[in-house]
XYZ file of C-alpha atoms in Angstrom:
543
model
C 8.713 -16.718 -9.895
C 12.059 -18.034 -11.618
C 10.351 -19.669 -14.065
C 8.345 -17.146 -15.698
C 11.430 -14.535 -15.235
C 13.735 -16.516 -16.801
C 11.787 -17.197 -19.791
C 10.660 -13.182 -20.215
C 14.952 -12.229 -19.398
C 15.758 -15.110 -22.150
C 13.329 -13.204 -24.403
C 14.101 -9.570 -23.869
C 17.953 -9.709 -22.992
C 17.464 -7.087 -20.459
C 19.991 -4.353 -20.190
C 19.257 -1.284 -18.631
C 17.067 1.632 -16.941
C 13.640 3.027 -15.379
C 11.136 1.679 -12.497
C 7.908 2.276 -10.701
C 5.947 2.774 -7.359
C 2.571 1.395 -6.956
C -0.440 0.030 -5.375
C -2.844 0.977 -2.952
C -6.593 1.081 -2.360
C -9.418 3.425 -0.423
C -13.004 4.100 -1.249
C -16.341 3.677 -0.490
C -19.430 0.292 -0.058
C -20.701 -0.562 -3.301
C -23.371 -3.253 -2.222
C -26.459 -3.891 -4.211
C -30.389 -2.871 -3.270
C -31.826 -5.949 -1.397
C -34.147 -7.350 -3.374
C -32.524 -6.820 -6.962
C -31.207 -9.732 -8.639
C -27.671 -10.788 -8.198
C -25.437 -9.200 -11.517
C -23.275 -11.692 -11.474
C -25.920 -13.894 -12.874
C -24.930 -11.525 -16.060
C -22.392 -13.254 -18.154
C -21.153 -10.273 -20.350
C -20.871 -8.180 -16.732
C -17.700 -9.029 -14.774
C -17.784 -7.315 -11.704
C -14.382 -6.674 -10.257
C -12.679 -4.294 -7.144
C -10.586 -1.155 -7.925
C -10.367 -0.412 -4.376
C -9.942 2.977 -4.678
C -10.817 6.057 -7.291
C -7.853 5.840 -9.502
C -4.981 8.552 -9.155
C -5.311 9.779 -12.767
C -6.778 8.307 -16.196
C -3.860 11.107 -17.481
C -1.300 8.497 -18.821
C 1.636 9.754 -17.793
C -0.201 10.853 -14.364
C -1.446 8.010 -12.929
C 1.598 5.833 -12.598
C 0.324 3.266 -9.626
C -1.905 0.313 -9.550
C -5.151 1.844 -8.947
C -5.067 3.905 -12.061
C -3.420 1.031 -14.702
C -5.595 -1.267 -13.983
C -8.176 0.630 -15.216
C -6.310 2.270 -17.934
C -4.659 -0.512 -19.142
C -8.048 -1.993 -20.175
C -9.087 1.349 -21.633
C -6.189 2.179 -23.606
C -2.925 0.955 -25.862
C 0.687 1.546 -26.403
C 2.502 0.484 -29.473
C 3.022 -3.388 -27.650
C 1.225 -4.862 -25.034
C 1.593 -7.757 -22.688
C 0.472 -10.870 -23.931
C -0.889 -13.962 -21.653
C 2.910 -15.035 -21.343
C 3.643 -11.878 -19.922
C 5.711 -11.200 -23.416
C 5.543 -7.577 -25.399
C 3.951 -7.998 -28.663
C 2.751 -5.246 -31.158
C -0.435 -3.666 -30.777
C -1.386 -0.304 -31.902
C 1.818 -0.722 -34.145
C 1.191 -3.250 -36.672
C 5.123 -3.318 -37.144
C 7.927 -2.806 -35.754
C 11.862 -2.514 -37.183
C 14.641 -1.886 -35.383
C 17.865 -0.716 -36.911
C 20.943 -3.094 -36.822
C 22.758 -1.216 -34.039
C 19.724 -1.437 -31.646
C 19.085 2.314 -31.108
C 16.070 3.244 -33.783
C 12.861 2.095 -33.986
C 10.354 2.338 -36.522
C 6.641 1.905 -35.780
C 4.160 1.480 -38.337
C 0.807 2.110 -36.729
C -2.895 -0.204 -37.700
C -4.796 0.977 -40.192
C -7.752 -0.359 -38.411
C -6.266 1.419 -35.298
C -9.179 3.743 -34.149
C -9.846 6.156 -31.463
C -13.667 5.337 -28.942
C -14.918 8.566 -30.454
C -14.243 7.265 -34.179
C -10.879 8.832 -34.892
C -7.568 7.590 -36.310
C -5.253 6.345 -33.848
C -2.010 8.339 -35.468
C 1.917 8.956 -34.903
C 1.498 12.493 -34.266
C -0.657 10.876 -30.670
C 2.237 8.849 -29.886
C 4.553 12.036 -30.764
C 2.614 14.583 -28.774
C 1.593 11.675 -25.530
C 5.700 10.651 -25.291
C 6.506 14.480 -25.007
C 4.152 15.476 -23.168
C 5.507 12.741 -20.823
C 8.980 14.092 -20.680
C 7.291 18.048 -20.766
C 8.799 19.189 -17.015
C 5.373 20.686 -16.848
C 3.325 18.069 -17.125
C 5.529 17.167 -14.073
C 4.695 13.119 -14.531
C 6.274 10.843 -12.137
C 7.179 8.391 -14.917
C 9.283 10.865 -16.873
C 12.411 9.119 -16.143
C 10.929 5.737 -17.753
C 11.586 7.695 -20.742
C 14.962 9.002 -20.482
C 16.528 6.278 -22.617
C 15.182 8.481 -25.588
C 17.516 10.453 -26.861
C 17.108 13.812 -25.599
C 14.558 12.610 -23.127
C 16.606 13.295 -19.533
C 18.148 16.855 -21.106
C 14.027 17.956 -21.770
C 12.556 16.871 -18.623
C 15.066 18.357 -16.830
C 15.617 21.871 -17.946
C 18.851 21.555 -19.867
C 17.493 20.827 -23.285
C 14.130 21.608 -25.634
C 11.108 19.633 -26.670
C 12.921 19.775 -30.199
C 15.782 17.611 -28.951
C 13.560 14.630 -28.287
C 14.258 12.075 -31.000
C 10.006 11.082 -31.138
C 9.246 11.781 -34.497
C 5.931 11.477 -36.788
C 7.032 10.758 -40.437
C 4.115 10.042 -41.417
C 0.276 9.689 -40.093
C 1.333 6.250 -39.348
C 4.807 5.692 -39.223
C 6.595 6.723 -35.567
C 10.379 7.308 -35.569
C 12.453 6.728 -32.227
C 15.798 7.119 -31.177
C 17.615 6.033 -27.873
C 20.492 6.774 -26.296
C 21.869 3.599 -26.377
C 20.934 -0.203 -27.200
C 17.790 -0.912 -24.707
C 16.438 -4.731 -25.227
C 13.479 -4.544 -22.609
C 12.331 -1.115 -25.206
C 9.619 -2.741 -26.138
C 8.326 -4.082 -22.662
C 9.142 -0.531 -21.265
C 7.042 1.001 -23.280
C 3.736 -1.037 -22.865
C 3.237 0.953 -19.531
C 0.730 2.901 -19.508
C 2.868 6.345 -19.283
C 3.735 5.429 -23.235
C 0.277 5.246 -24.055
C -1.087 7.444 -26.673
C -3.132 10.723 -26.305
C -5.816 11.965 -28.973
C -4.268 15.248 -29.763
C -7.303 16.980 -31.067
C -9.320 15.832 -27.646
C -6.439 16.956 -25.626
C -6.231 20.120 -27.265
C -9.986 20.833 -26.904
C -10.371 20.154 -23.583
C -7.201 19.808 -21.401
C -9.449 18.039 -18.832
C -10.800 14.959 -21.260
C -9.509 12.506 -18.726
C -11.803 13.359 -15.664
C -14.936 12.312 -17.017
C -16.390 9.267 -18.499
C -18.190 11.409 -21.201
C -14.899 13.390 -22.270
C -12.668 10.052 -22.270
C -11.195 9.029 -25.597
C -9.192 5.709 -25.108
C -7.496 3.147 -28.069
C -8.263 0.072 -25.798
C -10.431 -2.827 -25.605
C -12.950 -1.119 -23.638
C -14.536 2.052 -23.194
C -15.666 4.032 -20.319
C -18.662 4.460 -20.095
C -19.791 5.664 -16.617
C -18.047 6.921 -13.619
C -19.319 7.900 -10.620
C -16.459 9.085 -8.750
C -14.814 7.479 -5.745
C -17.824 4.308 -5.974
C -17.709 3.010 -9.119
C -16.700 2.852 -13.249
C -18.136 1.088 -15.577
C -16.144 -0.069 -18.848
C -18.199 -1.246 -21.946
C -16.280 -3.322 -24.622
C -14.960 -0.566 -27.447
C -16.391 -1.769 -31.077
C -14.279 0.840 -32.692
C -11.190 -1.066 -31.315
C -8.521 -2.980 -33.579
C -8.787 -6.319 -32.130
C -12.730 -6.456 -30.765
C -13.344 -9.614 -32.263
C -10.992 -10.845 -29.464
C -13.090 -9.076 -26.330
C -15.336 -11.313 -24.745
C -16.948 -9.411 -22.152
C -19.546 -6.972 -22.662
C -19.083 -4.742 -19.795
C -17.057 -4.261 -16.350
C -18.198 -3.142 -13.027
C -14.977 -1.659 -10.747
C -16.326 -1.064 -7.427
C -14.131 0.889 -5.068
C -14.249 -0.792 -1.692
C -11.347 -0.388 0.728
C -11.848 -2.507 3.333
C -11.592 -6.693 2.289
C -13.452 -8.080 5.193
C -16.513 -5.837 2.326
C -15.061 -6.904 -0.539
C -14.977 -10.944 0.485
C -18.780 -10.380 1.643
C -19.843 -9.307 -1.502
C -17.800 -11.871 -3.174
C -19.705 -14.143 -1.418
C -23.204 -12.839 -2.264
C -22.551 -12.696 -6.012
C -21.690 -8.727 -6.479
C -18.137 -9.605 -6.916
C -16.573 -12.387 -9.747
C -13.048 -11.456 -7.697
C -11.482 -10.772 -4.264
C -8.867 -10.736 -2.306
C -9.010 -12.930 0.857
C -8.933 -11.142 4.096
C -6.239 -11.423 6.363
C -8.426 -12.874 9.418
C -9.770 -15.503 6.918
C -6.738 -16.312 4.959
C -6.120 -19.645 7.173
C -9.293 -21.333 6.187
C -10.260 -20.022 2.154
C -6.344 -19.917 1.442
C -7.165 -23.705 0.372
C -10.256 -22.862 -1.748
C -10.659 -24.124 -4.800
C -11.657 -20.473 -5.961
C -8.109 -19.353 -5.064
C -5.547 -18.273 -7.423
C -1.807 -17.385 -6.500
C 0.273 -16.074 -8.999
C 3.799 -14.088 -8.884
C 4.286 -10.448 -8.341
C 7.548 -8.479 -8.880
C 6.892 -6.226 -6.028
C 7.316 -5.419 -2.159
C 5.740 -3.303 0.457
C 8.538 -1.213 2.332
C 8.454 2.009 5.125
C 10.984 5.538 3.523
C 12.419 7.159 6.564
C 12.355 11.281 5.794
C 16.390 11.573 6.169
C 15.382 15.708 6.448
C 13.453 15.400 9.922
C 14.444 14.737 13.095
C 15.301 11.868 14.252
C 16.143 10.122 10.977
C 18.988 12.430 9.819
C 20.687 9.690 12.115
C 21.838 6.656 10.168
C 22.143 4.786 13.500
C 18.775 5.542 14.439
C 16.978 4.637 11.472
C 18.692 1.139 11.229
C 17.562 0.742 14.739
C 14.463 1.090 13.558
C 14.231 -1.214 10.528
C 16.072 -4.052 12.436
C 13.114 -3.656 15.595
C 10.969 -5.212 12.987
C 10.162 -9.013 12.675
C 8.802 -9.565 9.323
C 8.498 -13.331 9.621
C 5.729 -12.749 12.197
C 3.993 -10.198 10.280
C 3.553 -12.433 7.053
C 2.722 -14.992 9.460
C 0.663 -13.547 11.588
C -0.729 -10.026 10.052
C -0.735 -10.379 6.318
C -1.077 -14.175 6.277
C -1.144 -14.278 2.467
C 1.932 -16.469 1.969
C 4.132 -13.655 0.884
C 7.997 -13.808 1.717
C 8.997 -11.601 4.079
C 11.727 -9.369 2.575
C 15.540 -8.867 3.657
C 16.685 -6.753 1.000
C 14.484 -4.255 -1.548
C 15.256 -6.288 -5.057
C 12.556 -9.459 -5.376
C 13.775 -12.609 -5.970
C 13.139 -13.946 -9.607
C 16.138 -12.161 -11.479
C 18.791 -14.061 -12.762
C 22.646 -13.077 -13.488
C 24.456 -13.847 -16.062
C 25.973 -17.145 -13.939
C 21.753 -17.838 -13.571
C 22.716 -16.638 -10.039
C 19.493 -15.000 -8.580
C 19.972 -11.747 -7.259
C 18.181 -12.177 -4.003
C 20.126 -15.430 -3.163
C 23.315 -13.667 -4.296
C 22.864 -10.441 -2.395
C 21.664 -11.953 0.798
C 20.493 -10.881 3.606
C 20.697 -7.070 3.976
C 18.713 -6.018 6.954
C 17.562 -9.024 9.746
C 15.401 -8.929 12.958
C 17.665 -7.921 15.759
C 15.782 -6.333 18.438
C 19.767 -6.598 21.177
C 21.186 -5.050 18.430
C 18.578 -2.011 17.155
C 18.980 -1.238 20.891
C 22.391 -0.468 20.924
C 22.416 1.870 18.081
C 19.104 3.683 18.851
C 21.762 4.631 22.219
C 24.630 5.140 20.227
C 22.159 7.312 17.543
C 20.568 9.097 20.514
C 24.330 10.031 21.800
C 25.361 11.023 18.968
C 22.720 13.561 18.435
C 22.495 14.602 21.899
C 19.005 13.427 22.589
C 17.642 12.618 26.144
C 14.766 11.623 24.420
C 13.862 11.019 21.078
C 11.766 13.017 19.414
C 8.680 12.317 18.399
C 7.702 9.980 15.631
C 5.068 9.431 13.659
C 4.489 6.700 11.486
C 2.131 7.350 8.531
C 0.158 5.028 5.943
C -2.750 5.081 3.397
C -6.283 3.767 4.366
C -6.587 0.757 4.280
C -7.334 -2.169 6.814
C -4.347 -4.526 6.157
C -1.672 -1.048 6.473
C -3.507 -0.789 9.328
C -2.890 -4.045 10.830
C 0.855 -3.772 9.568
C 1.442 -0.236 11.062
C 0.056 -1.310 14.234
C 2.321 -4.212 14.577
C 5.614 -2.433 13.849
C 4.191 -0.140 16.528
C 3.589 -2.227 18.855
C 7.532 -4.273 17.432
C 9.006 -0.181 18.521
C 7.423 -0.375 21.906
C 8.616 -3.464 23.390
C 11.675 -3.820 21.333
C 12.848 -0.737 21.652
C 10.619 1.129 24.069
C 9.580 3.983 22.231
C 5.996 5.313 21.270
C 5.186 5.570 17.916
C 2.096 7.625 16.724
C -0.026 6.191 14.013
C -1.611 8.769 11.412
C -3.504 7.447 7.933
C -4.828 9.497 4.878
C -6.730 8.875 2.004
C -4.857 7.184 -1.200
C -4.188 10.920 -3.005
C -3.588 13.136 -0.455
C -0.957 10.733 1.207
C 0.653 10.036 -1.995
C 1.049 13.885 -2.841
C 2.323 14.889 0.958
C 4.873 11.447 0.642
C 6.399 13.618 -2.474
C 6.626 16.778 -0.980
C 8.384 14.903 1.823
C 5.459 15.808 4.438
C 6.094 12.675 6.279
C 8.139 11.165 9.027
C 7.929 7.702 8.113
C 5.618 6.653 5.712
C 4.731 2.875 3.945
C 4.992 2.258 0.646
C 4.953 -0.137 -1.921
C 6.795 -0.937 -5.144
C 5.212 -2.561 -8.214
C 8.063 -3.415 -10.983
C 7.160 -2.171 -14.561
C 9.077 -4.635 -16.502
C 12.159 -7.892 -15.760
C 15.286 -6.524 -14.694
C 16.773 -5.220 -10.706
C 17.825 -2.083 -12.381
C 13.693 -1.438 -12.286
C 13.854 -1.646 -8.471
C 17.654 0.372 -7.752
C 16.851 3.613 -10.026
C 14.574 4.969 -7.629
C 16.791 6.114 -5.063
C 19.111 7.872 -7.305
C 19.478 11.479 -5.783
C 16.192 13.644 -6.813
C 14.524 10.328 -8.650
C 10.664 11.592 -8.113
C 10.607 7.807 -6.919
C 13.183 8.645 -4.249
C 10.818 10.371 -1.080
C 13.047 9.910 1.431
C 15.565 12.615 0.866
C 18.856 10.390 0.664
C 21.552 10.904 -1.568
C 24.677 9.002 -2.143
C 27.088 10.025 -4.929
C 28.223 6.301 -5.253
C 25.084 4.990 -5.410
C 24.110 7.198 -8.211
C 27.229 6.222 -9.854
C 26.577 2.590 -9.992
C 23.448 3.063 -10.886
C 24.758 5.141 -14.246
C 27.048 2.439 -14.953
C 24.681 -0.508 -14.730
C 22.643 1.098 -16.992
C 25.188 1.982 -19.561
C 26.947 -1.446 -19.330
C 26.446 -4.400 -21.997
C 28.441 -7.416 -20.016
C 25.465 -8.775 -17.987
C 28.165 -10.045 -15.445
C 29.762 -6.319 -14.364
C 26.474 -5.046 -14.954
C 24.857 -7.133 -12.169
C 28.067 -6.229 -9.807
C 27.154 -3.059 -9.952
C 23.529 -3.469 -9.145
C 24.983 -6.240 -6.359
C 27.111 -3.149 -4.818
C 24.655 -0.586 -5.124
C 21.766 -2.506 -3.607
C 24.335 -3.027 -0.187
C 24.802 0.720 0.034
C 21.637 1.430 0.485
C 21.004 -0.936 2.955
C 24.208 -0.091 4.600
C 22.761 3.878 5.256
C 18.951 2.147 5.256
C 16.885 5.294 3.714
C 14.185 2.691 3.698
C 13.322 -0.632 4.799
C 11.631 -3.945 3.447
C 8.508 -5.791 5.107
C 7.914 -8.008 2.720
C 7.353 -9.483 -1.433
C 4.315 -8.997 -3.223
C 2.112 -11.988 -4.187
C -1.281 -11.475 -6.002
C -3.901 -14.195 -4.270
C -7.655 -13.910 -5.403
C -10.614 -15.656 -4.760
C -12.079 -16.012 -8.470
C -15.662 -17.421 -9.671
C -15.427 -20.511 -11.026
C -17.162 -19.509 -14.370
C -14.518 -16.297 -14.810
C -11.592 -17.020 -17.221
C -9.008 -15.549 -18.944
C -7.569 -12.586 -16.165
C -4.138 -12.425 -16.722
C -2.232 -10.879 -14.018
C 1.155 -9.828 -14.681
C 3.905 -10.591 -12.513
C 5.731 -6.940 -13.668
C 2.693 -5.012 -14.912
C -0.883 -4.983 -15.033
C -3.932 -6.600 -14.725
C -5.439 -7.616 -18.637
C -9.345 -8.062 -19.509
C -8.908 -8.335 -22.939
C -9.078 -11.933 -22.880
C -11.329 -12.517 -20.161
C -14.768 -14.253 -20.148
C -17.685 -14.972 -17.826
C -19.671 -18.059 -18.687
């Protein structure tokens, strides 16, 4: 992971702000009819696994893995990710930045077209990045856009849609200001929350993103059928800017949640990609099919600091110290991941070429003698006789399942308590996490671009990322200073500082870092897989 981080940092300079949540996966058996032939015997058909019905094809909506990696294939911002995980222009033709770093000037393709014919214009990009930061549209990306000028004051109530420095000069030319000098700008905003929206589709029909036949997209493919929580099919967009590039004709996303499904129809030809399952990961993790690339990422558990017993600061790092992640990576997840000690991945370097992992340490260890004496000293302190009851809560799928077992199983005989288990479906869990339904709840995080500030920022106090309930006024504080400081070396004390505080009151707590390992055909080329973004089709081919 250092290697490709420190060539994207040496690129973008990074300096400041924003981050992301992520992941995830539910739906339903997509096998084929016996007796058809195999697809995959089609070579302008990839057939890949969404694993779930995406959150939202709204861009600024659906802000986790399940919907980018299907919009990201769809659609286009004004740069995208190239194959060296680099921003380059794409919609925008141009780019100019002014010599103090804080305005931008976009000059849009002329050949940049909309799937239903239309120009691609500024006024999209001017109506999609304030419609972002409109508090009604309540998007929980909105603070990736707060180093616009005005951006924060607008979503927030204190300013007007009039104060946000996004302006259309022309039918092609888009004028931005920010707040202050942001190098990683233009990786920022190849997420798929800056994406732009047709304005005349949106206005006709405020619901154009639900349906295959209402969806206008920018991006290398189209979509062109959707049958809802089983499959999507994507067909390659002739009216897009760069088609000459697009290899594939068409793409199949299944929606299959469970991988011991997915890896069987890998293996009977109705998938080109899978993920391994955990119970088979010992003997295909040395397939020549497998890939293994890098992922800025990790999978951690938010306590609810607002329910009992977790307003205890004792009791939850009981808790998060009863866990031994080394056995569940070795023993649960099996994927080779690194089990994770504190909530920043390693890969970042400061400005000593330090990385922040190694520099930060160790934050939170197994220690089942000690999480016993402070679930007694929490208890005491509260005045419980017993502690009341848990519940520990998680999204469908087979491998949280395995992983929320084992950490209940970890409470019992580590700390002799009974933990009850409860899962959900992807969308309902995600919208009760936010409302702070839960007790304790996994999660994951999914970086959107190179730089620890990405992973810090969302446990600020009422960050829509936050969804435990914590707040810490020096926290926040460092976390305003990092992003407003320009020496790399104080800026990555601050991060250092702020990342030990919230280990220190433990509002959450780490299992371990993401890794992306698929089982690919041998005639499928060109996926590239970002290590902080999304998955890319646009170069991909099937022989």
């Amino acid at each position: 992971m250092k290697k490709w981080l420190t060539v994207l940092l040496g690129l973008l300079f990074v300096v400041m702000l924003a981050a992301c949540t992520a992941d995830e996966s539910a739906g339903e058996d997509n096998n084929s009819e016996g007796g058809e032939e195999s697809s995959s015997s089609d070579t302008s058909t990839l057939l890949l696994n969404n694993g779930t019905e995406p959150t939202s094809l709204d861009p600024p909506i659906g802000f986790d893995a399940a919907s980018w990696n299907v919009l990201n294939n769809l659609m286009e911002g004004m740069t995208r990710l190239n194959q060296d995980h680099e921003p380059e222009e794409a919609t925008a033709e141009s780019i100019e930045v002014s010599d103090d770093g804080t305005e931008y000037t976009f000059t849009i393709r002329e050949d940049a077209k909309w799937s239903n014919g239309d120009d691609v214009t500024a006024e999209d990009f001017e109506f999609a990045w304030k419609r972002l930061l409109d508090p009604e549209t309540a998007s929980p990306a909105a603070f990736l856009g707060y180093f616009i000028e005005g951006g924060e004051e607008f979503n927030t109530g204190d300013g007007s849609v009039d104060d946000v420095m996004v302006e259309a000069t022309g039918d092609k030319e888009l004028k931005v200001t920010l707040t202050a000098p942001t190098n990683y700008f233009l990786n920022i905003i190849s997420n798929p929350a800056f994406f732009p929206i047709n304005k005349s589709a949106a206005e006709e029909n405020e619901e154009w993103f639900t349906e295959a036949d209402t969806f206008v997209g920018n991006g290398p493919f189209t979509l062109a059928e959707w049958e809802h929580d089983k499959e999507m099919v994507l067909e390659k967009n002739e009216e897009y800017w760069d088609a000459d590039t697009v290899q594939l004709e068409q793409v199949k996303f299944a929606m299959v949640n469970d991988p011991n499904t997915e890896y069987q129809m890998y293996e009977s030809g109705d998938l080109d990609n899978s993920e391994i399952p955990a119970d088979l990961a010992d003997q295909l993790l040395d397939s020549e099919d497998v890939t293994i690339q890098d992922q800025a990422g990790n999978q951690f558990y938010r306590f609810n600091v607002n329910e009992e017993p977790f307003q205890n600061e004792k009791i939850r790092k009981a808790l998060a110290m009863a866990v031994n992640r080394e056995d569940i990576v070795n023993y649960v997840t099996k994927m080779g991941e690194e089990p994770a000690y504190g909530f920043v991945s390693p890969g970042f370097n400061d400005a000593d070429g330090n990385d922040f992992r190694e520099q930060n340490g160790q934050l939170v260890e197994f220690h089942p003698e000690e999480a016993k004496k402070l679930l007694e000293e929490g208890m005491e302190e509260e005045g419980y006789d017993e502690l009341p009851e848990i519940t520990l809560t998680y999204n469908t799928d087979e491998t949280n399942k395995s992983i929320a077992e084992t950490i209940q199983e970890m409470y019992s005989e580590n700390l002799g308590i009974d933990v009850t288990l409860e899962n959900t479906e992807w969308n309902v869990f995600l919208e009760d996490q936010k409302a702070l339904n839960h007790q304790l709840s996994r999660s994951s995080f999914l970086a959107d671009y190179a730089d620890p500030i990405n992973f810090l920022e969302s446990f600020i106090t009422d960050s829509s990322m936050n969804r435990t309930g914590w707040s810490n006024e020096e926290y926040d504080e460092l976390i305003a200073k990092a992003k407003e400081e320009t020496d790399e070396q104080q800026r990555f004390e601050y991060m250092y500082e702020a990342e030990k505080i919230l280990f220190e009151e433990m509002p959450i707590f780490p299992i371990h870092f993401y890794n992306q390992v698929h089982l690919q055909k041998e005639n499928v080329d060109g996926i590239v897989r970002h290590p902080v973004g999304y998955m890319e089709l646009k170069w991909a081919a099937k022989k």
